[in-house]
Amino acid sequence: MLVIMYKNATEEQVEKVLLTVRDLGYTPIPNPGAQRMVINITGDVDLLDTNKIEGLGGVMKVIRVTKPYRLADIEVKGDPTVIEVGDVEIGGGTRVVIAGPCSVESQDQIVEAAKAVKECGADILRGGAYKPRTSPYSFQGLGSEGLKHLEEARNRTGLPIITEAVDTESFSLVESTADIVQIGARNMQNYALLKRAGRSPKPIMLKRGMWATLTELLAAAEYIMAEGNHNVILCERGIRTQSNHVRFTLDLASIPVLRTLTHLPLIVDPSHAAGKRDIVIPLARAGLAVGADGLIIEVHPKPEDALVDGAQSLTVEMFRNFMNSLDDFHGSRK
Amino acid sequence: MLVIMYKNATEEQVEKVLLTVRDLGYTPIPNPGAQRMVINITGDVDLLDTNKIEGLGGVMKVIRVTKPYRLADIEVKGDPTVIEVGDVEIGGGTRVVIAGPCSVESQDQIVEAAKAVKECGADILRGGAYKPRTSPYSFQGLGSEGLKHLEEARNRTGLPIITEAVDTESFSLVESTADIVQIGARNMQNYALLKRAGRSPKPIMLKRGMWATLTELLAAAEYIMAEGNHNVILCERGIRTQSNHVRFTLDLASIPVLRTLTHLPLIVDPSHAAGKRDIVIPLARAGLAVGADGLIIEVHPKPEDALVDGAQSLTVEMFRNFMNSLDDFHGSRK
Amino acid sequence: MLVIMYKNATEEQVEKVLLTVRDLGYTPIPNPGAQRMVINITGDVDLLDTNKIEGLGGVMKVIRVTKPYRLADIEVKGDPTVIEVGDVEIGGGTRVVIAGPCSVESQDQIVEAAKAVKECGADILRGGAYKPRTSPYSFQGLGSEGLKHLEEARNRTGLPIITEAVDTESFSLVESTADIVQIGARNMQNYALLKRAGRSPKPIMLKRGMWATLTELLAAAEYIMAEGNHNVILCERGIRTQSNHVRFTLDLASIPVLRTLTHLPLIVDPSHAAGKRDIVIPLARAGLAVGADGLIIEVHPKPEDALVDGAQSLTVEMFRNFMNSLDDFHGSRK
Amino acid sequence: MLVIMYKNATEEQVEKVLLTVRDLGYTPIPNPGAQRMVINITGDVDLLDTNKIEGLGGVMKVIRVTKPYRLADIEVKGDPTVIEVGDVEIGGGTRVVIAGPCSVESQDQIVEAAKAVKECGADILRGGAYKPRTSPYSFQGLGSEGLKHLEEARNRTGLPIITEAVDTESFSLVESTADIVQIGARNMQNYALLKRAGRSPKPIMLKRGMWATLTELLAAAEYIMAEGNHNVILCERGIRTQSNHVRFTLDLASIPVLRTLTHLPLIVDPSHAAGKRDIVIPLARAGLAVGADGLIIEVHPKPEDALVDGAQSLTVEMFRNFMNSLDDFHGSRK
């Protein structure tokens, strides 16, 4: 950790910083420069709160070089984490495709969707039984009934299932059905939910909050991992910016940057960012192009009837064409 | 609701939209313009999902004029909501000051802080017993012990208490101590927590998420109100933007704009946005200048010893000077 | 154009809006809905300033359906614009690669760079003679001498040249050398420069401002086109957001969305957004994956000696590997 | 300047960095920490491009502690700059009010406006003769004729004039009329214009770009100052963010933060950010509350007839009430 002093900081102010650092149990090394003093703090400063020092007189800023996460850090574990879900592997350069409707609407709908996406080549079925919605008056999902429909879809197709847990109350129910449990973007810093997920035997897919830095995303993953569940998949799904031509700005640079920071598998969700189906496929292709380990895409047998997010759901035909095109896309998918 | 068609939309596409709208149980009124067709959908369209129509051929965009909230809407209830907490009123033009440390660290610390802020003129004591932290390795608050210390501080000073509930598990405990329960920014769309708050007899202060639009903030308040608890206070605490000179960008225009949208009381938190104590007081003054019903400010008897957010905590002396200055600030505070 | 009135707008307020619209020479069509009045304004409202109406009593908001540009509009010209520069075509689905150093530093450097990128398969050479720099104390480019070095590089390799014009003063000199003149992101709304570019016989590549909406980008292109120069290429180079892990957030969704709005060729610049060379190639691949007509990439023979932007410049070897990989990337490049 | 190495950086990589720094003529001081090596570079590193080092192997990041500006730096000149325009002083804690219409529309309009705002207590008259507009088809201002009208308004009222120069071509004409020349937000990094302004005898008001960091704003001011004109006024007018309830997010924290960085006078423009007149006055009050040296506000005698920005222009009556209220606002204005 580095403490940068103002040019005109007094000797007393520098002394106070050195004293404070020592009181906290760390070793400060002062480096007087031509223009200003810089103080290097050595030792295991992960747990040292920069606030203690930022508020002292004469301090211009404090720069933390260390990180608020450990288990997720590629400097701690260099090999990529590969998560197995049935026969499907996620991570380490895979190109997994997760597909299905935004929400489970009926047994017929999800079974039809499952058959269709399987036939197109999808590896895993998505479908929400519990839906977080902006308005309390919007359709909130079928709940436990939706989970039963998902089980039926898995029985019929053999596809593993990913579905979202929106709170600790319903987590156990979701966990008992799902092959992968999803934590949504709005819940990225819902710590009770993250800790519960950390005690689950099932892999967790954690979506990046629409506000979150990569450091915050990795610290959120750390909440799960610190409880013992190291099978965490990270998902880029877009951030909120001034761009008003799509719902969210898909921040695709996060994928190659995350590769330099973490060993966890990385998935891209092009559907929520696009908001409109014509934009989904270009973004899906871009997700693979930046090196994601896979995609999660909304596909609906009859998008015009969808209860949620119909406008951004691909038709089965669009999805089939997309999957077929992948064979020509930088070699085959697997 | 308005459906804007592309200039080159075909008659068949327009017909399909009209048919779809009628199938959904609404009445479409086509308005052929010089350049393009616009279709007005009348009736109570609050529950109509725009997705159903956005995905149809020839549709350029769908504009929702209605809102995803009702009880919070000033068009539904014109008079300002005034919430009573002991002798303190919040809303309708009050200038309440809530002050105290970020987190409760010991009985001595919170009692000392309570006495100090009361003596300076604060109306309500703040202090976190449960702290949501980015890293799982940071201090997470004293929990139930912290709540007991808060009770002691209230007993000694008579100040009402606001403290945060971070999850449904600990909500009942927090609720039994607090005079106002705070929902933090990261939990603004934690719907299980919002619903639980909606079943509480205590007023709720809901902080705006650092990503959230005002529509989303009001829809989050609606989750609480729809469960029966209409005593909701909204708090602007800054959004995340490209500005890198402060922690968050305090979006003060939200206060006068919210006044045109809702009857709920509005509070400004200048401390978290500022991140550094020298910036807190100018922003606090600005919060009153834009017409907030009050402020929530971090004050710590010994900021250099604070376990959390010390750099942004005012000293008691700074807070006293600020409170004294308010008497000259556009008339007295009450 | 649509005028949405408040629910409680009075008849007098509605009348005042109708009267104002008629006074401005347009025809208002009132549509009384179940909840509120919506007024549709027909006719050629491109030139109607919404401000005239937004300020009237009872008006909730005004929605402009028309656009502040015409010549750039795909609804006006449906066929893609294809721009010819020597033997190179840009637009209509091409995959042009523009490459070279950020700035021209010497004749040897730019000639060496030109030979190297040509040998790797680049179509056009980039290199800045005039450099817009944040600080007045940074290297500002070699100016007219740099242009001579670019000419020499073209003579030796046959590659067409793109280079930036930073002001109207030096535009003629740049124009006389360049095959394509670049307008940089900071100058996207420098209208004197845009108008001057509009009177040039050379094609213009206009970079999106780091703040700009797509509507503003197209309106900026319109400034050029309205002066008579229809050969405008648009370039996505990243916007400024809260993301702090790269310099700018490359907004790749802009490419497929712009395809639905304009016929102009679209280029992606992955280098400035990435800021670090390891991130450039994934973003370059993503640029092609979303359907751009080409890429502009920084390549430097000796990046460690670069005067500007060395950290984001590819080495020749990295660029060669990238170009070779394109043959396998969704079919060959041409 | 600080170079942070990766934990696993090799000795060779560290040596390469040390060598490179020495080759550039600087002195590197290695600080081996418990976890990683940090290298401090001393000397006058203002002109050292971090790019040279960021691209080297083993380098995690380079942190620049120095700044890309000097003359604007409060560490160089501690006393506040106070600029005199006629009898009016700007800077050092003044509360100047600049008011008038967005654009000059006729002699009658601007003279009427000047009389009205003077009578209300304004210190300086604003009015645009040259208007930068998003669309080439929008009203672009009266040009030189508008300047004559402004002169007439000054003759009649004695108020000094501020008006915008949009390009170097018309700068001399604007400069010969104006008492203060404004550089608009879109031109904040139009370096030819900044340099021309730097050779002007008139004070310059430089508006912050809607994308710009404070460092970039100060570096832009430095372009003016480095040419010899030290009379620069900075103006906060809002940045572009995800907030969609106003045109721009007024970043009021910039004022107290700029106070810690620069000695230049600071003005707040609440009108462009608000976009709607009801929001202007709360933001104006907030601008004074955070400690700006003054305000620039749009006032129009007949806002409903305004050719530009009518919706955000105050009526004379609203402005009068605002000015009267200032006497009660934290002491009198002067």
PDB file of C-alpha atoms in Angstrom, chain C residues 6 16 20 46-47 49-52 54-56 59-61 68-71 131-138 140 166-169 186-187 189-192 195 210-213 215-216 219-220 222-223 226 240 242 247-248 275-277 303-312, chain D residues 6 16 20 46-47 49-52 54-56 59-61 68-71 131-138 140 166-169 186-187 189-192 195 210-213 215-216 219-220 222-223 226 240 242 247-248 275-277 303-312:
ATOM      1  CA  TYR C   6     -49.875  15.307 -17.049  1.00  0.00           C
ATOM      2  CA  LYS C  16     -52.530  26.396 -25.044  1.00  0.00           C
ATOM      3  CA  THR C  20     -48.832  26.967 -29.805  1.00  0.00           C
ATOM      4  CA  ASP C  46     -37.473  17.901 -38.122  1.00  0.00           C
ATOM      5  CA  LEU C  47     -36.889  21.605 -37.603  1.00  0.00           C
ATOM      6  CA  ASP C  49     -37.521  22.695 -31.462  1.00  0.00           C
ATOM      7  CA  THR C  50     -39.127  20.626 -28.702  1.00  0.00           C
ATOM      8  CA  ASN C  51     -38.182  23.356 -26.258  1.00  0.00           C
ATOM      9  CA  LYS C  52     -41.035  25.478 -27.500  1.00  0.00           C
ATOM     10  CA  GLU C  54     -41.680  21.391 -23.184  1.00  0.00           C
ATOM     11  CA  GLY C  55     -41.858  24.615 -21.226  1.00  0.00           C
ATOM     12  CA  LEU C  56     -45.651  24.970 -21.451  1.00  0.00           C
ATOM     13  CA  VAL C  59     -46.710  19.181 -20.346  1.00  0.00           C
ATOM     14  CA  MET C  60     -45.080  16.048 -18.876  1.00  0.00           C
ATOM     15  CA  LYS C  61     -42.738  15.402 -21.777  1.00  0.00           C
ATOM     16  CA  PRO C  68     -31.746  15.521 -36.400  1.00  0.00           C
ATOM     17  CA  TYR C  69     -30.152  14.063 -39.536  1.00  0.00           C
ATOM     18  CA  ARG C  70     -31.348  13.161 -43.016  1.00  0.00           C
ATOM     19  CA  LEU C  71     -28.558  12.317 -45.436  1.00  0.00           C
ATOM     20  CA  LYS C 131      -1.677  14.639 -32.324  1.00  0.00           C
ATOM     21  CA  PRO C 132      -4.367  15.971 -29.978  1.00  0.00           C
ATOM     22  CA  ARG C 133      -2.905  15.539 -26.476  1.00  0.00           C
ATOM     23  CA  THR C 134      -4.468  16.095 -23.064  1.00  0.00           C
ATOM     24  CA  SER C 135      -1.492  18.077 -21.804  1.00  0.00           C
ATOM     25  CA  PRO C 136       0.089  21.004 -23.686  1.00  0.00           C
ATOM     26  CA  TYR C 137       3.429  19.653 -22.531  1.00  0.00           C
ATOM     27  CA  SER C 138       3.082  16.284 -24.286  1.00  0.00           C
ATOM     28  CA  GLN C 140       2.150  17.051 -30.281  1.00  0.00           C
ATOM     29  CA  VAL C 166      -6.959  18.414 -35.684  1.00  0.00           C
ATOM     30  CA  ASP C 167      -8.000  21.905 -36.812  1.00  0.00           C
ATOM     31  CA  THR C 168      -9.143  23.933 -39.792  1.00  0.00           C
ATOM     32  CA  GLU C 169      -5.754  25.684 -39.977  1.00  0.00           C
ATOM     33  CA  ARG C 186     -12.575  15.000 -29.084  1.00  0.00           C
ATOM     34  CA  ASN C 187     -13.440  16.915 -32.254  1.00  0.00           C
ATOM     35  CA  GLN C 189     -18.659  18.218 -32.322  1.00  0.00           C
ATOM     36  CA  ASN C 190     -16.064  20.720 -33.585  1.00  0.00           C
ATOM     37  CA  TYR C 191     -18.442  22.074 -36.166  1.00  0.00           C
ATOM     38  CA  ALA C 192     -16.008  24.322 -38.021  1.00  0.00           C
ATOM     39  CA  LYS C 195     -17.899  21.752 -42.153  1.00  0.00           C
ATOM     40  CA  MET C 210     -16.486   9.334 -25.758  1.00  0.00           C
ATOM     41  CA  TRP C 211     -19.719  10.934 -24.525  1.00  0.00           C
ATOM     42  CA  ALA C 212     -21.825  10.817 -27.676  1.00  0.00           C
ATOM     43  CA  THR C 213     -25.103   9.078 -28.353  1.00  0.00           C
ATOM     44  CA  THR C 215     -27.982  10.232 -32.647  1.00  0.00           C
ATOM     45  CA  GLU C 216     -25.282  12.803 -31.948  1.00  0.00           C
ATOM     46  CA  ALA C 219     -25.898  14.418 -36.575  1.00  0.00           C
ATOM     47  CA  ALA C 220     -22.153  15.126 -36.608  1.00  0.00           C
ATOM     48  CA  GLU C 222     -24.677  15.106 -41.182  1.00  0.00           C
ATOM     49  CA  TYR C 223     -22.615  18.308 -40.707  1.00  0.00           C
ATOM     50  CA  ALA C 226     -24.689  18.588 -45.634  1.00  0.00           C
ATOM     51  CA  ARG C 240     -16.262   6.827 -20.983  1.00  0.00           C
ATOM     52  CA  GLN C 242     -17.624   3.870 -14.672  1.00  0.00           C
ATOM     53  CA  ARG C 247      -9.376   3.253 -20.762  1.00  0.00           C
ATOM     54  CA  PHE C 248     -12.738   3.388 -22.485  1.00  0.00           C
ATOM     55  CA  GLY C 275      -5.136   0.832 -23.514  1.00  0.00           C
ATOM     56  CA  LYS C 276      -3.024  -2.290 -23.092  1.00  0.00           C
ATOM     57  CA  ARG C 277      -1.916  -4.493 -25.966  1.00  0.00           C
ATOM     58  CA  PRO C 303       6.363  -0.284 -29.051  1.00  0.00           C
ATOM     59  CA  GLU C 304       8.745   0.218 -26.137  1.00  0.00           C
ATOM     60  CA  ASP C 305      10.209   3.240 -27.980  1.00  0.00           C
ATOM     61  CA  ALA C 306       6.854   4.761 -29.012  1.00  0.00           C
ATOM     62  CA  LEU C 307       6.437   8.443 -28.175  1.00  0.00           C
ATOM     63  CA  VAL C 308       2.662   8.049 -27.791  1.00  0.00           C
ATOM     64  CA  ASP C 309       0.469   5.126 -26.727  1.00  0.00           C
ATOM     65  CA  GLY C 310       3.199   2.524 -26.767  1.00  0.00           C
ATOM     66  CA  ALA C 311       1.453   0.351 -24.203  1.00  0.00           C
ATOM     67  CA  GLN C 312      -1.509  -0.240 -26.478  1.00  0.00           C
TER      68      GLN C 312
ATOM     69  CA  TYR D   6       3.178  -8.417 -10.657  1.00  0.00           C
ATOM     70  CA  LYS D  16      14.507  -4.213 -17.594  1.00  0.00           C
ATOM     71  CA  THR D  20      14.467   1.633 -19.129  1.00  0.00           C
ATOM     72  CA  ASP D  46       5.827  15.502 -15.579  1.00  0.00           C
ATOM     73  CA  LEU D  47       7.004  14.906 -19.114  1.00  0.00           C
ATOM     74  CA  ASP D  49       5.037   9.187 -20.711  1.00  0.00           C
ATOM     75  CA  THR D  50       3.794   6.257 -18.597  1.00  0.00           C
ATOM     76  CA  ASN D  51       3.295   4.304 -21.811  1.00  0.00           C
ATOM     77  CA  LYS D  52       7.008   3.687 -22.024  1.00  0.00           C
ATOM     78  CA  GLU D  54       3.330   0.175 -18.890  1.00  0.00           C
ATOM     79  CA  GLY D  55       4.124  -1.993 -21.891  1.00  0.00           C
ATOM     80  CA  LEU D  56       7.114  -3.707 -20.305  1.00  0.00           C
ATOM     81  CA  VAL D  59       4.462  -4.480 -14.997  1.00  0.00           C
ATOM     82  CA  MET D  60       1.010  -4.571 -13.331  1.00  0.00           C
ATOM     83  CA  LYS D  61       0.405  -0.843 -13.457  1.00  0.00           C
ATOM     84  CA  PRO D  68      -0.408  17.124 -16.684  1.00  0.00           C
ATOM     85  CA  TYR D  69      -0.751  20.820 -15.734  1.00  0.00           C
ATOM     86  CA  ARG D  70       1.344  23.335 -13.833  1.00  0.00           C
ATOM     87  CA  LEU D  71       0.114  26.905 -14.111  1.00  0.00           C
ATOM     88  CA  LYS D 131     -24.453  28.652 -31.211  1.00  0.00           C
ATOM     89  CA  PRO D 132     -23.009  25.125 -31.427  1.00  0.00           C
ATOM     90  CA  ARG D 133     -25.974  22.893 -32.296  1.00  0.00           C
ATOM     91  CA  THR D 134     -26.250  19.119 -32.532  1.00  0.00           C
ATOM     92  CA  SER D 135     -28.019  19.256 -35.892  1.00  0.00           C
ATOM     93  CA  PRO D 136     -26.787  21.287 -38.884  1.00  0.00           C
ATOM     94  CA  TYR D 137     -30.431  22.125 -39.531  1.00  0.00           C
ATOM     95  CA  SER D 138     -31.000  23.895 -36.200  1.00  0.00           C
ATOM     96  CA  GLN D 140     -27.022  28.483 -35.471  1.00  0.00           C
ATOM     97  CA  VAL D 166     -17.152  28.442 -31.391  1.00  0.00           C
ATOM     98  CA  ASP D 167     -14.138  28.450 -33.707  1.00  0.00           C
ATOM     99  CA  THR D 168     -10.848  30.175 -34.440  1.00  0.00           C
ATOM    100  CA  GLU D 169     -12.326  31.795 -37.566  1.00  0.00           C
ATOM    101  CA  ARG D 186     -18.034  20.415 -26.719  1.00  0.00           C
ATOM    102  CA  ASN D 187     -14.922  22.470 -27.470  1.00  0.00           C
ATOM    103  CA  GLN D 189     -10.499  19.779 -26.018  1.00  0.00           C
ATOM    104  CA  ASN D 190     -10.507  21.835 -29.265  1.00  0.00           C
ATOM    105  CA  TYR D 191      -6.854  22.700 -28.847  1.00  0.00           C
ATOM    106  CA  ALA D 192      -6.591  25.218 -31.704  1.00  0.00           C
ATOM    107  CA  LYS D 195      -4.488  28.157 -27.932  1.00  0.00           C
ATOM    108  CA  MET D 210     -19.652  16.355 -20.448  1.00  0.00           C
ATOM    109  CA  TRP D 211     -17.146  13.491 -20.437  1.00  0.00           C
ATOM    110  CA  ALA D 212     -14.145  15.166 -18.831  1.00  0.00           C
ATOM    111  CA  THR D 213     -12.316  14.323 -15.632  1.00  0.00           C
ATOM    112  CA  THR D 215      -7.572  16.448 -14.570  1.00  0.00           C
ATOM    113  CA  GLU D 216      -8.583  16.862 -18.209  1.00  0.00           C
ATOM    114  CA  ALA D 219      -5.079  20.330 -18.578  1.00  0.00           C
ATOM    115  CA  ALA D 220      -7.418  22.127 -21.017  1.00  0.00           C
ATOM    116  CA  GLU D 222      -3.363  24.809 -19.066  1.00  0.00           C
ATOM    117  CA  TYR D 223      -3.489  25.019 -22.895  1.00  0.00           C
ATOM    118  CA  ALA D 226       0.546  28.182 -21.376  1.00  0.00           C
ATOM    119  CA  ARG D 240     -23.385  12.673 -19.145  1.00  0.00           C
ATOM    120  CA  GLN D 242     -26.952   6.970 -16.891  1.00  0.00           C
ATOM    121  CA  ARG D 247     -30.211  16.369 -19.466  1.00  0.00           C
ATOM    122  CA  PHE D 248     -26.877  16.158 -17.665  1.00  0.00           C
ATOM    123  CA  GLY D 275     -33.107  21.137 -19.016  1.00  0.00           C
ATOM    124  CA  LYS D 276     -36.375  22.228 -17.417  1.00  0.00           C
ATOM    125  CA  ARG D 277     -36.849  25.521 -15.618  1.00  0.00           C
ATOM    126  CA  PRO D 303     -39.207  31.777 -22.810  1.00  0.00           C
ATOM    127  CA  GLU D 304     -42.085  30.394 -24.829  1.00  0.00           C
ATOM    128  CA  ASP D 305     -40.744  32.301 -27.874  1.00  0.00           C
ATOM    129  CA  ALA D 306     -37.092  31.328 -27.387  1.00  0.00           C
ATOM    130  CA  LEU D 307     -35.397  29.932 -30.476  1.00  0.00           C
ATOM    131  CA  VAL D 308     -33.060  27.772 -28.344  1.00  0.00           C
ATOM    132  CA  ASP D 309     -33.433  26.149 -24.919  1.00  0.00           C
ATOM    133  CA  GLY D 310     -36.685  27.854 -24.020  1.00  0.00           C
ATOM    134  CA  ALA D 311     -37.741  25.079 -21.692  1.00  0.00           C
ATOM    135  CA  GLN D 312     -34.791  25.637 -19.382  1.00  0.00           C
TER     136      GLN D 312
END
